[in-house]
Amino acid sequence: MHRCVRIEDVRREARDVVSILFRDPCIALPGQFYMVWLPGHEEVPMSVSFTGMLKGITVRAVGPTTRALHSLEADDRLWIRGPYGRCYSIRGSRPLVVAGGTGIASLAPLVEEHPGDVLTLLGARTSEDLFFVERLRASSEVWVSTDDGSEGHAGPVTDLLERAVEEHEPDIVYTCGPEAMMVKVYAFASERDIAVEASLERYMKCGIGICDSCSVSGYRVCRDGPVFSDELTEIYEFGRFRRDPSGRRVPI
Amino acid sequence: MHRCVRIEDVRREARDVVSILFRDPCIALPGQFYMVWLPGHEEVPMSVSFTGMLKGITVRAVGPTTRALHSLEADDRLWIRGPYGRCYSIRGSRPLVVAGGTGIASLAPLVEEHPGDVLTLLGARTSEDLFFVERLRASSEVWVSTDDGSEGHAGPVTDLLERAVEEHEPDIVYTCGPEAMMVKVYAFASERDIAVEASLERYMKCGIGICDSCSVSGYRVCRDGPVFSDELTEIYEFGRFRRDPSGRRVPI
Amino acid sequence: MNLGVRLSGIELRNPFLLASGVLGETGESMLRVWNAGAGGVVTKSIGLSPREGYPNPVIVVLPHGLLNAMGLPGPGIEEFAEEVRTAVEGGAVVIGSVFGAGPDEFARLARRMEEYGVSAVELNLSCPHARGYGMEVGIDPEMVREIVEAVKSAVGIPVWAKLTPNVADIRPIVEAASGADAIVLMNTLRAMAIDIRARRPVLSNVFGGYSGPAVKPVGVRLVYEAYEVTDKPIIGVGGVTTGEDVAEYLMAGASAVQVGSAVYYRGVEVFRLLAIELSHIMEEEGFSTVQEMVGLAHG
Amino acid sequence: MNLGVRLSGIELRNPFLLASGVLGETGESMLRVWNAGAGGVVTKSIGLSPREGYPNPVIVVLPHGLLNAMGLPGPGIEEFAEEVRTAVEGGAVVIGSVFGAGPDEFARLARRMEEYGVSAVELNLSCPHARGYGMEVGIDPEMVREIVEAVKSAVGIPVWAKLTPNVADIRPIVEAASGADAIVLMNTLRAMAIDIRARRPVLSNVFGGYSGPAVKPVGVRLVYEAYEVTDKPIIGVGGVTTGEDVAEYLMAGASAVQVGSAVYYRGVEVFRLLAIELSHIMEEEGFSTVQEMVGLAHG
Ligand SMILES: Cc1cc2nc3c(=O)[nH]c(=O)nc-3n(C[C@H](O)[C@H](O)[C@H](O)COP(=O)(O)OP(=O)(O)OC[C@H]3O[C@@H](n4cnc5c(N)ncnc54)[C@H](O)[C@@H]3O)c2cc1C
Ligand SMILES: Cc1cc2nc3c(=O)[nH]c(=O)nc-3n(C[C@H](O)[C@H](O)[C@H](O)COP(=O)(O)OP(=O)(O)OC[C@H]3O[C@@H](n4cnc5c(N)ncnc54)[C@H](O)[C@@H]3O)c2cc1C
Ligand SMILES: Cc1cc2nc3c(=O)[nH]c(=O)nc-3n(C[C@H](O)[C@H](O)[C@H](O)COP(=O)(O)O)c2cc1C
Ligand SMILES: Cc1cc2nc3c(=O)[nH]c(=O)nc-3n(C[C@H](O)[C@H](O)[C@H](O)COP(=O)(O)O)c2cc1C
Ligand code: FES
Ligand code: FES
């Protein structure tokens, strides 16, 4: 069954992004996700974006369910189960975090909790889509890029990799965001023998590792992931295709 | 489900009484009972007669099931559930224990565990029916009576009450045995304002307080008892009638 | 919080009744359950003549519920008079449960229960019968209809029909039973347990009825289905253990619930605990009467 | 300890198969389960055309089991070829599960599965059909018989008939299905869950199938009943979580078991754990083959 939690706070983070904060006594680790249900709507996976006393999720409005989540206010109720899945491991002393778009939702608590000297690369479409910048600056160095150049570097966040590796000399790379971006980050770091942890997204139904809907090359994103590391070499589907709700392959 | 235990030892205690010892990690307190099952036979209630590392029951052969239990040997298996029911409370500093027949099975571990200065009155039909005398002597004073006078006082064990109260000055009386005997003990002690704990027997089916077959005046012997104290005044049926397996009243 | 409900014309101080077969064989036990706070007590199902029931073992405590095959023990309807009277005279709201082989037996038994002063009679339509493979009377809609009609014309008190979950589709059975004043769902699920070291079934009767927390999702489903095909009040039974369970049954469509196995899990105090828990939920969720919650999950 | 069994002509290295609908939708997951030690893997039930299934929520984690209403999602039999082939080429013993509206559809689907190289085909006779109230095909003995016959004459590989527990009496259904090479019992129990704060059923489909530890006593009962009316091997399903559960099903009359929900409870490692646990029990209880335990509880 779901736990029904009362919303303590809703924060507008960017044009179409809100954070929803609530009290949940369960332990939630960076990289894990909740299955979130608003009765009358679909249940959807959402990364844990706040892991403290107040837990939270950070939602980009992209369709009917996420729009419904955007209509929530403090004191409304939300139904959750989880947190599920494998978290990021805390390793290395000079981590590089590479986030694209909403991917920063799952990485932000990692940046906060990681004891190393963190450099965060944060990419977004425009300055209006950027969020968590202040939050991240409190515990790491942050380099920003936007596709349209409205803030920071103009271009994809992966443009910053070269310089980041040179200047920061990372011993671990964490990444979450559009899969094409993560594939680039993974290739870049692998060439340089730097370990990578990437958080994947697939269509989720059960969230608990039994329905096979989120599986990639025999790994369940909901239970063996969403954070993968060494397994990425075996995950043929990484960057190539995903499956629709019927299990058919769709190119990425 | 039952726990299947291996019998460590079988001891012949008297003509038609054996003790069966087995290892059971559960805590068992004096006055509690197991539901004991030998597949192919009925499941029956048996008091816990040994409460140490080795648990045990002490069985008088009175019918088909108890005779089947008598055929068991070391290394055979036995199926048990429980221990169930309310135990004797450990109170008073000069307890008097009054046992008739197999009633000593449930009282023996109490005698051993009670920190007070215990006097045990032990009644049996003949000297051949007496058992646990040495065991009891190790931790209490023991007065014996037999109906035929073959050992100790000749007559019912209740004949010893008067002297026991005078000499021992008990502050609590524990009793288990034939109900007519317990009624006498209870009346005798109550007149003298001494608290009594008596262990009742009724036909048991579930052993867990739901089937009502063992109930006496609204108290379930299997769960509210088998040891009763103050409730005895309310238990109209005490010494008067019991119920057969169909729930019909039968005089005692 | 007022937890009172009106059920088939009977006023109950709360919607938690003792389920049949649990502590309902002796008058004083029924009274004890009443005094512990039950809204009413259903007696053990009683037949015409005394029955000892099956030999032990008759119960298995399973990890998620209870399995029983008592074999409908009971003193028979004549001797049972005294037990009912003890409970009724003690002030309890008593519902007399009966089982029989067919309409006539049910009617005779119900009439005696009425004489004894029960507030309603509950028909246990889950006992084995001869017609068709030795299955339960309650799987045959025609038999159900006949029994309900026979009893309705035999007594003046409300008649409750208690149905079995062991059917492919409960709806035709509910429809067949809708001549009754209330539908009680459900009896136990047919099940069994084998002791692998004994290499045999544990129950002397091999098969038994499964109850307790494990079966609640089946009971809730049956109540929900029944609610869509009958206007008669429904009484939910099966795994009710906490106030949340009560609320779930109410929202599925039950007007009241019965509590059996939870007497094992939480003791006779369960009735008092349910009242506290349900009141708490009602306060939090903004309900002021139990009735407001009935059927809410049907949207 | 040799755990091998021979089942409807197929040699299995152990009697623990992956149940249909659990990690059986992608070839690589099936291979992973096979490599984790399963004796065989049953695919997700596949129909003729692609289906997305019901919208989320499709699963509820209940205190004693799982409730699901996936709505039979799947890519359809044509696209599924690739998944089966991946598993078969990887060396797995694959059983192809199919569902259809009637005998012809089942036969067509089974033939395709045979072409893809499965070792046996399993007929999921628990999907909804039109005739009679929208209940499952598997509650109608005539329909069961027709489907089994149609598939038997369409394919050369063994045919397994998977039955639903949602019937009043399993025996006539087992008899109707006995043209198959094995009987699989059981699918899930029809059940539901209501969220009392949401005031509505949790599953988008309202009703779902109940599985996991809670339902084991019902599954064991069905296998025991089936064993008394058929000579065909029986495959036990429902709540198998530990080696003890396996032994219980074997003694009830199953020749092998399937494992679904336990993949949630114990992970994919469950197959390796079951092998350890069953071996241990066999050693302690003096069995040297799995076959020796089959049906022992029938005395
Ligand atoms: C592990 C994981 C963590 C996620 N974390 C976040 C997060 O922190 N913030 C955030 O905004 N989004 C996150 N998402 C994505 C989020 O689940 C989808 O955006 C959301 O489900 C869209 O629902 P919708 O009805 O609004 O849109 P729709 O119009 O239904 O779909 C829009 C997109 O969302 C995808 N989607 C829809 N339902 C699901 C589902 N059940 N599982 C996976 N994808 C789905 C669709 O495939 C489509 O690509 C995460 C997804 C996963 C798998
Ligand atoms: C709480 C309790 C503790 C007991 N402790 C002991 C003990 O330590 N040692 C001992 O020898 N006996 C003890 N008994 C009695 C023992 O249970 C019976 O002697 C036994 O059940 C007889 O079974 P049978 O088949 O051999 O005899 P039967 O011929 O079946 O019956 C003989 C007598 O035992 C009674 N009896 C049979 N079955 C039951 C049952 N299920 N519940 C209660 N009584 C039953 C009968 O009513 C009859 O009076 C205890 C009983 C109870 C209720
Ligand atoms: C020990 C026991 C005896 C029962 N006897 C009866 C009975 O005589 N008549 C009846 O209608 N139901 C009987 N039942 C079924 C209960 O009344 C109830 O329908 C079932 O147990 C489900 O509810 P629960 O989960 O709260 O126990 C019995 C149940 C148990 C556990
Ligand atoms: C998520 C899920 C999906 C299922 N899908 C199917 C299916 O497609 N076909 C089928 O025959 N059974 C399906 N089942 C039923 C299982 O195969 C099995 O019969 C049932 O779950 C009982 O076994 P268990 O208790 O081990 O899970 C499904 C079960 C679950 C939990
Ligand atoms: S969502 Fe079901 S297996 Fe991952
Ligand atoms: S033996 Fe069932 S209530 Fe005591």
PDB file of C-alpha atoms and ligand atoms in Angstrom, chain B residues 206 208 210-212, chain C residues 17-23 42-46 58-59 66-73 97-99 122-126 162-163 165 184-189 209-216 236-241 249 258-263 265, ligand 3:
ATOM      1  CA  CYS B 206      -7.743 -24.549  19.147  1.00  0.00           C
ATOM      2  CA  ILE B 208      -5.396 -20.147  21.097  1.00  0.00           C
ATOM      3  CA  ILE B 210     -10.982 -18.626  19.558  1.00  0.00           C
ATOM      4  CA  CYS B 211     -13.073 -21.797  19.470  1.00  0.00           C
ATOM      5  CA  ASP B 212     -14.781 -21.422  22.873  1.00  0.00           C
TER       6      ASP B 212
ATOM      7  CA  LEU C  17     -19.725  -7.714  15.324  1.00  0.00           C
ATOM      8  CA  LEU C  18     -18.208 -10.944  16.532  1.00  0.00           C
ATOM      9  CA  ALA C  19     -18.047 -13.356  13.583  1.00  0.00           C
ATOM     10  CA  SER C  20     -19.692 -16.742  13.853  1.00  0.00           C
ATOM     11  CA  GLY C  21     -17.643 -19.617  15.240  1.00  0.00           C
ATOM     12  CA  VAL C  22     -15.304 -17.473  17.265  1.00  0.00           C
ATOM     13  CA  LEU C  23     -16.161 -17.522  20.986  1.00  0.00           C
ATOM     14  CA  VAL C  42     -23.067 -13.801  16.121  1.00  0.00           C
ATOM     15  CA  THR C  43     -23.359 -17.241  17.671  1.00  0.00           C
ATOM     16  CA  LYS C  44     -21.467 -20.313  16.524  1.00  0.00           C
ATOM     17  CA  SER C  45     -23.449 -21.888  13.674  1.00  0.00           C
ATOM     18  CA  ILE C  46     -25.867 -24.303  15.269  1.00  0.00           C
ATOM     19  CA  VAL C  58      -8.720 -28.568  13.933  1.00  0.00           C
ATOM     20  CA  ILE C  59      -6.704 -25.378  13.658  1.00  0.00           C
ATOM     21  CA  LEU C  66      -5.618 -19.131  10.409  1.00  0.00           C
ATOM     22  CA  LEU C  67      -6.793 -22.388   8.927  1.00  0.00           C
ATOM     23  CA  ASN C  68      -9.612 -24.229  10.653  1.00  0.00           C
ATOM     24  CA  ALA C  69     -11.757 -27.274  10.212  1.00  0.00           C
ATOM     25  CA  MET C  70     -13.730 -27.447  13.416  1.00  0.00           C
ATOM     26  CA  GLY C  71     -16.411 -29.557  11.771  1.00  0.00           C
ATOM     27  CA  LEU C  72     -19.277 -27.431  13.065  1.00  0.00           C
ATOM     28  CA  PRO C  73     -19.247 -28.716  16.648  1.00  0.00           C
ATOM     29  CA  SER C  97     -26.226 -18.398  13.203  1.00  0.00           C
ATOM     30  CA  VAL C  98     -27.651 -21.656  11.899  1.00  0.00           C
ATOM     31  CA  PHE C  99     -26.691 -24.291   9.363  1.00  0.00           C
ATOM     32  CA  GLU C 122     -27.675 -15.516  10.123  1.00  0.00           C
ATOM     33  CA  LEU C 123     -27.769 -18.348   7.607  1.00  0.00           C
ATOM     34  CA  ASN C 124     -24.441 -20.089   7.235  1.00  0.00           C
ATOM     35  CA  LEU C 125     -24.692 -21.085   3.576  1.00  0.00           C
ATOM     36  CA  SER C 126     -21.187 -22.506   3.495  1.00  0.00           C
ATOM     37  CA  LYS C 162     -23.752 -15.458   4.883  1.00  0.00           C
ATOM     38  CA  LEU C 163     -22.111 -16.485   1.636  1.00  0.00           C
ATOM     39  CA  PRO C 165     -16.165 -16.959  -1.298  1.00  0.00           C
ATOM     40  CA  VAL C 184     -22.761 -11.318   4.929  1.00  0.00           C
ATOM     41  CA  LEU C 185     -19.531 -11.770   2.978  1.00  0.00           C
ATOM     42  CA  MET C 186     -17.458 -13.804   3.419  1.00  0.00           C
ATOM     43  CA  ASN C 187     -16.960 -17.152   5.038  1.00  0.00           C
ATOM     44  CA  THR C 188     -13.516 -18.792   4.867  1.00  0.00           C
ATOM     45  CA  LEU C 189     -11.514 -19.669   1.757  1.00  0.00           C
ATOM     46  CA  GLY C 209     -11.202 -22.644   5.936  1.00  0.00           C
ATOM     47  CA  TYR C 210      -8.637 -19.886   5.662  1.00  0.00           C
ATOM     48  CA  SER C 211      -9.232 -16.622   7.535  1.00  0.00           C
ATOM     49  CA  GLY C 212      -7.334 -13.689   8.979  1.00  0.00           C
ATOM     50  CA  PRO C 213      -5.226 -10.894   7.472  1.00  0.00           C
ATOM     51  CA  ALA C 214      -4.209 -12.938   4.411  1.00  0.00           C
ATOM     52  CA  VAL C 215      -7.779 -13.155   3.099  1.00  0.00           C
ATOM     53  CA  LYS C 216      -8.825  -9.532   3.455  1.00  0.00           C
ATOM     54  CA  GLY C 236     -17.996  -7.429   5.509  1.00  0.00           C
ATOM     55  CA  VAL C 237     -16.035 -10.312   7.028  1.00  0.00           C
ATOM     56  CA  GLY C 238     -12.534 -11.579   6.430  1.00  0.00           C
ATOM     57  CA  GLY C 239      -9.304 -10.359   7.947  1.00  0.00           C
ATOM     58  CA  VAL C 240     -10.671  -7.329   9.767  1.00  0.00           C
ATOM     59  CA  THR C 241      -7.927  -6.617  12.279  1.00  0.00           C
ATOM     60  CA  TYR C 249     -14.671  -2.684   4.030  1.00  0.00           C
ATOM     61  CA  GLN C 258     -17.564  -8.993  11.568  1.00  0.00           C
ATOM     62  CA  VAL C 259     -14.372  -9.877  13.360  1.00  0.00           C
ATOM     63  CA  GLY C 260     -13.164 -13.432  13.840  1.00  0.00           C
ATOM     64  CA  SER C 261      -9.488 -14.275  13.634  1.00  0.00           C
ATOM     65  CA  ALA C 262      -8.480 -10.888  15.023  1.00  0.00           C
ATOM     66  CA  VAL C 263      -9.676 -12.165  18.396  1.00  0.00           C
ATOM     67  CA  TYR C 265      -4.324 -11.658  16.877  1.00  0.00           C
TER      68      TYR C 265
HETATM   69  C1  LIG E   3     -12.285 -21.184  14.344  1.00  0.00           C
HETATM   70  C2  LIG E   3     -13.303 -20.643  13.394  1.00  0.00           C
HETATM   71  C3  LIG E   3     -14.606 -21.174  13.402  1.00  0.00           C
HETATM   72  C4  LIG E   3     -15.559 -20.686  12.518  1.00  0.00           C
HETATM   73  N1  LIG E   3     -16.830 -21.184  12.563  1.00  0.00           N
HETATM   74  C5  LIG E   3     -17.799 -20.647  11.780  1.00  0.00           C
HETATM   75  C6  LIG E   3     -19.146 -21.037  11.886  1.00  0.00           C
HETATM   76  O1  LIG E   3     -19.511 -21.886  12.688  1.00  0.00           O
HETATM   77  N2  LIG E   3     -20.061 -20.465  11.063  1.00  0.00           N
HETATM   78  C7  LIG E   3     -19.726 -19.502  10.165  1.00  0.00           C
HETATM   79  O2  LIG E   3     -20.596 -18.996   9.473  1.00  0.00           O
HETATM   80  N3  LIG E   3     -18.452 -19.087  10.051  1.00  0.00           N
HETATM   81  C8  LIG E   3     -17.484 -19.640  10.834  1.00  0.00           C
HETATM   82  N4  LIG E   3     -16.193 -19.188  10.717  1.00  0.00           N
HETATM   83  C9  LIG E   3     -15.869 -18.151   9.736  1.00  0.00           C
HETATM   84  C10 LIG E   3     -15.884 -16.765  10.367  1.00  0.00           C
HETATM   85  O3  LIG E   3     -17.151 -16.428  10.872  1.00  0.00           O
HETATM   86  C11 LIG E   3     -15.442 -15.729   9.334  1.00  0.00           C
HETATM   87  O4  LIG E   3     -16.373 -15.737   8.268  1.00  0.00           O
HETATM   88  C12 LIG E   3     -14.054 -15.992   8.780  1.00  0.00           C
HETATM   89  O5  LIG E   3     -13.220 -16.484   9.790  1.00  0.00           O
HETATM   90  C13 LIG E   3     -13.418 -14.742   8.173  1.00  0.00           C
HETATM   91  O6  LIG E   3     -13.295 -13.729   9.115  1.00  0.00           O
HETATM   92  P1  LIG E   3     -11.929 -13.439   9.933  1.00  0.00           P
HETATM   93  O7  LIG E   3     -10.837 -13.314   8.930  1.00  0.00           O
HETATM   94  O8  LIG E   3     -12.218 -12.201  10.705  1.00  0.00           O
HETATM   95  O9  LIG E   3     -11.707 -14.622  10.816  1.00  0.00           O
HETATM   96  C14 LIG E   3     -15.216 -19.670  11.591  1.00  0.00           C
HETATM   97  C15 LIG E   3     -13.912 -19.160  11.591  1.00  0.00           C
HETATM   98  C16 LIG E   3     -12.966 -19.616  12.475  1.00  0.00           C
HETATM   99  C17 LIG E   3     -11.573 -19.021  12.430  1.00  0.00           C
END
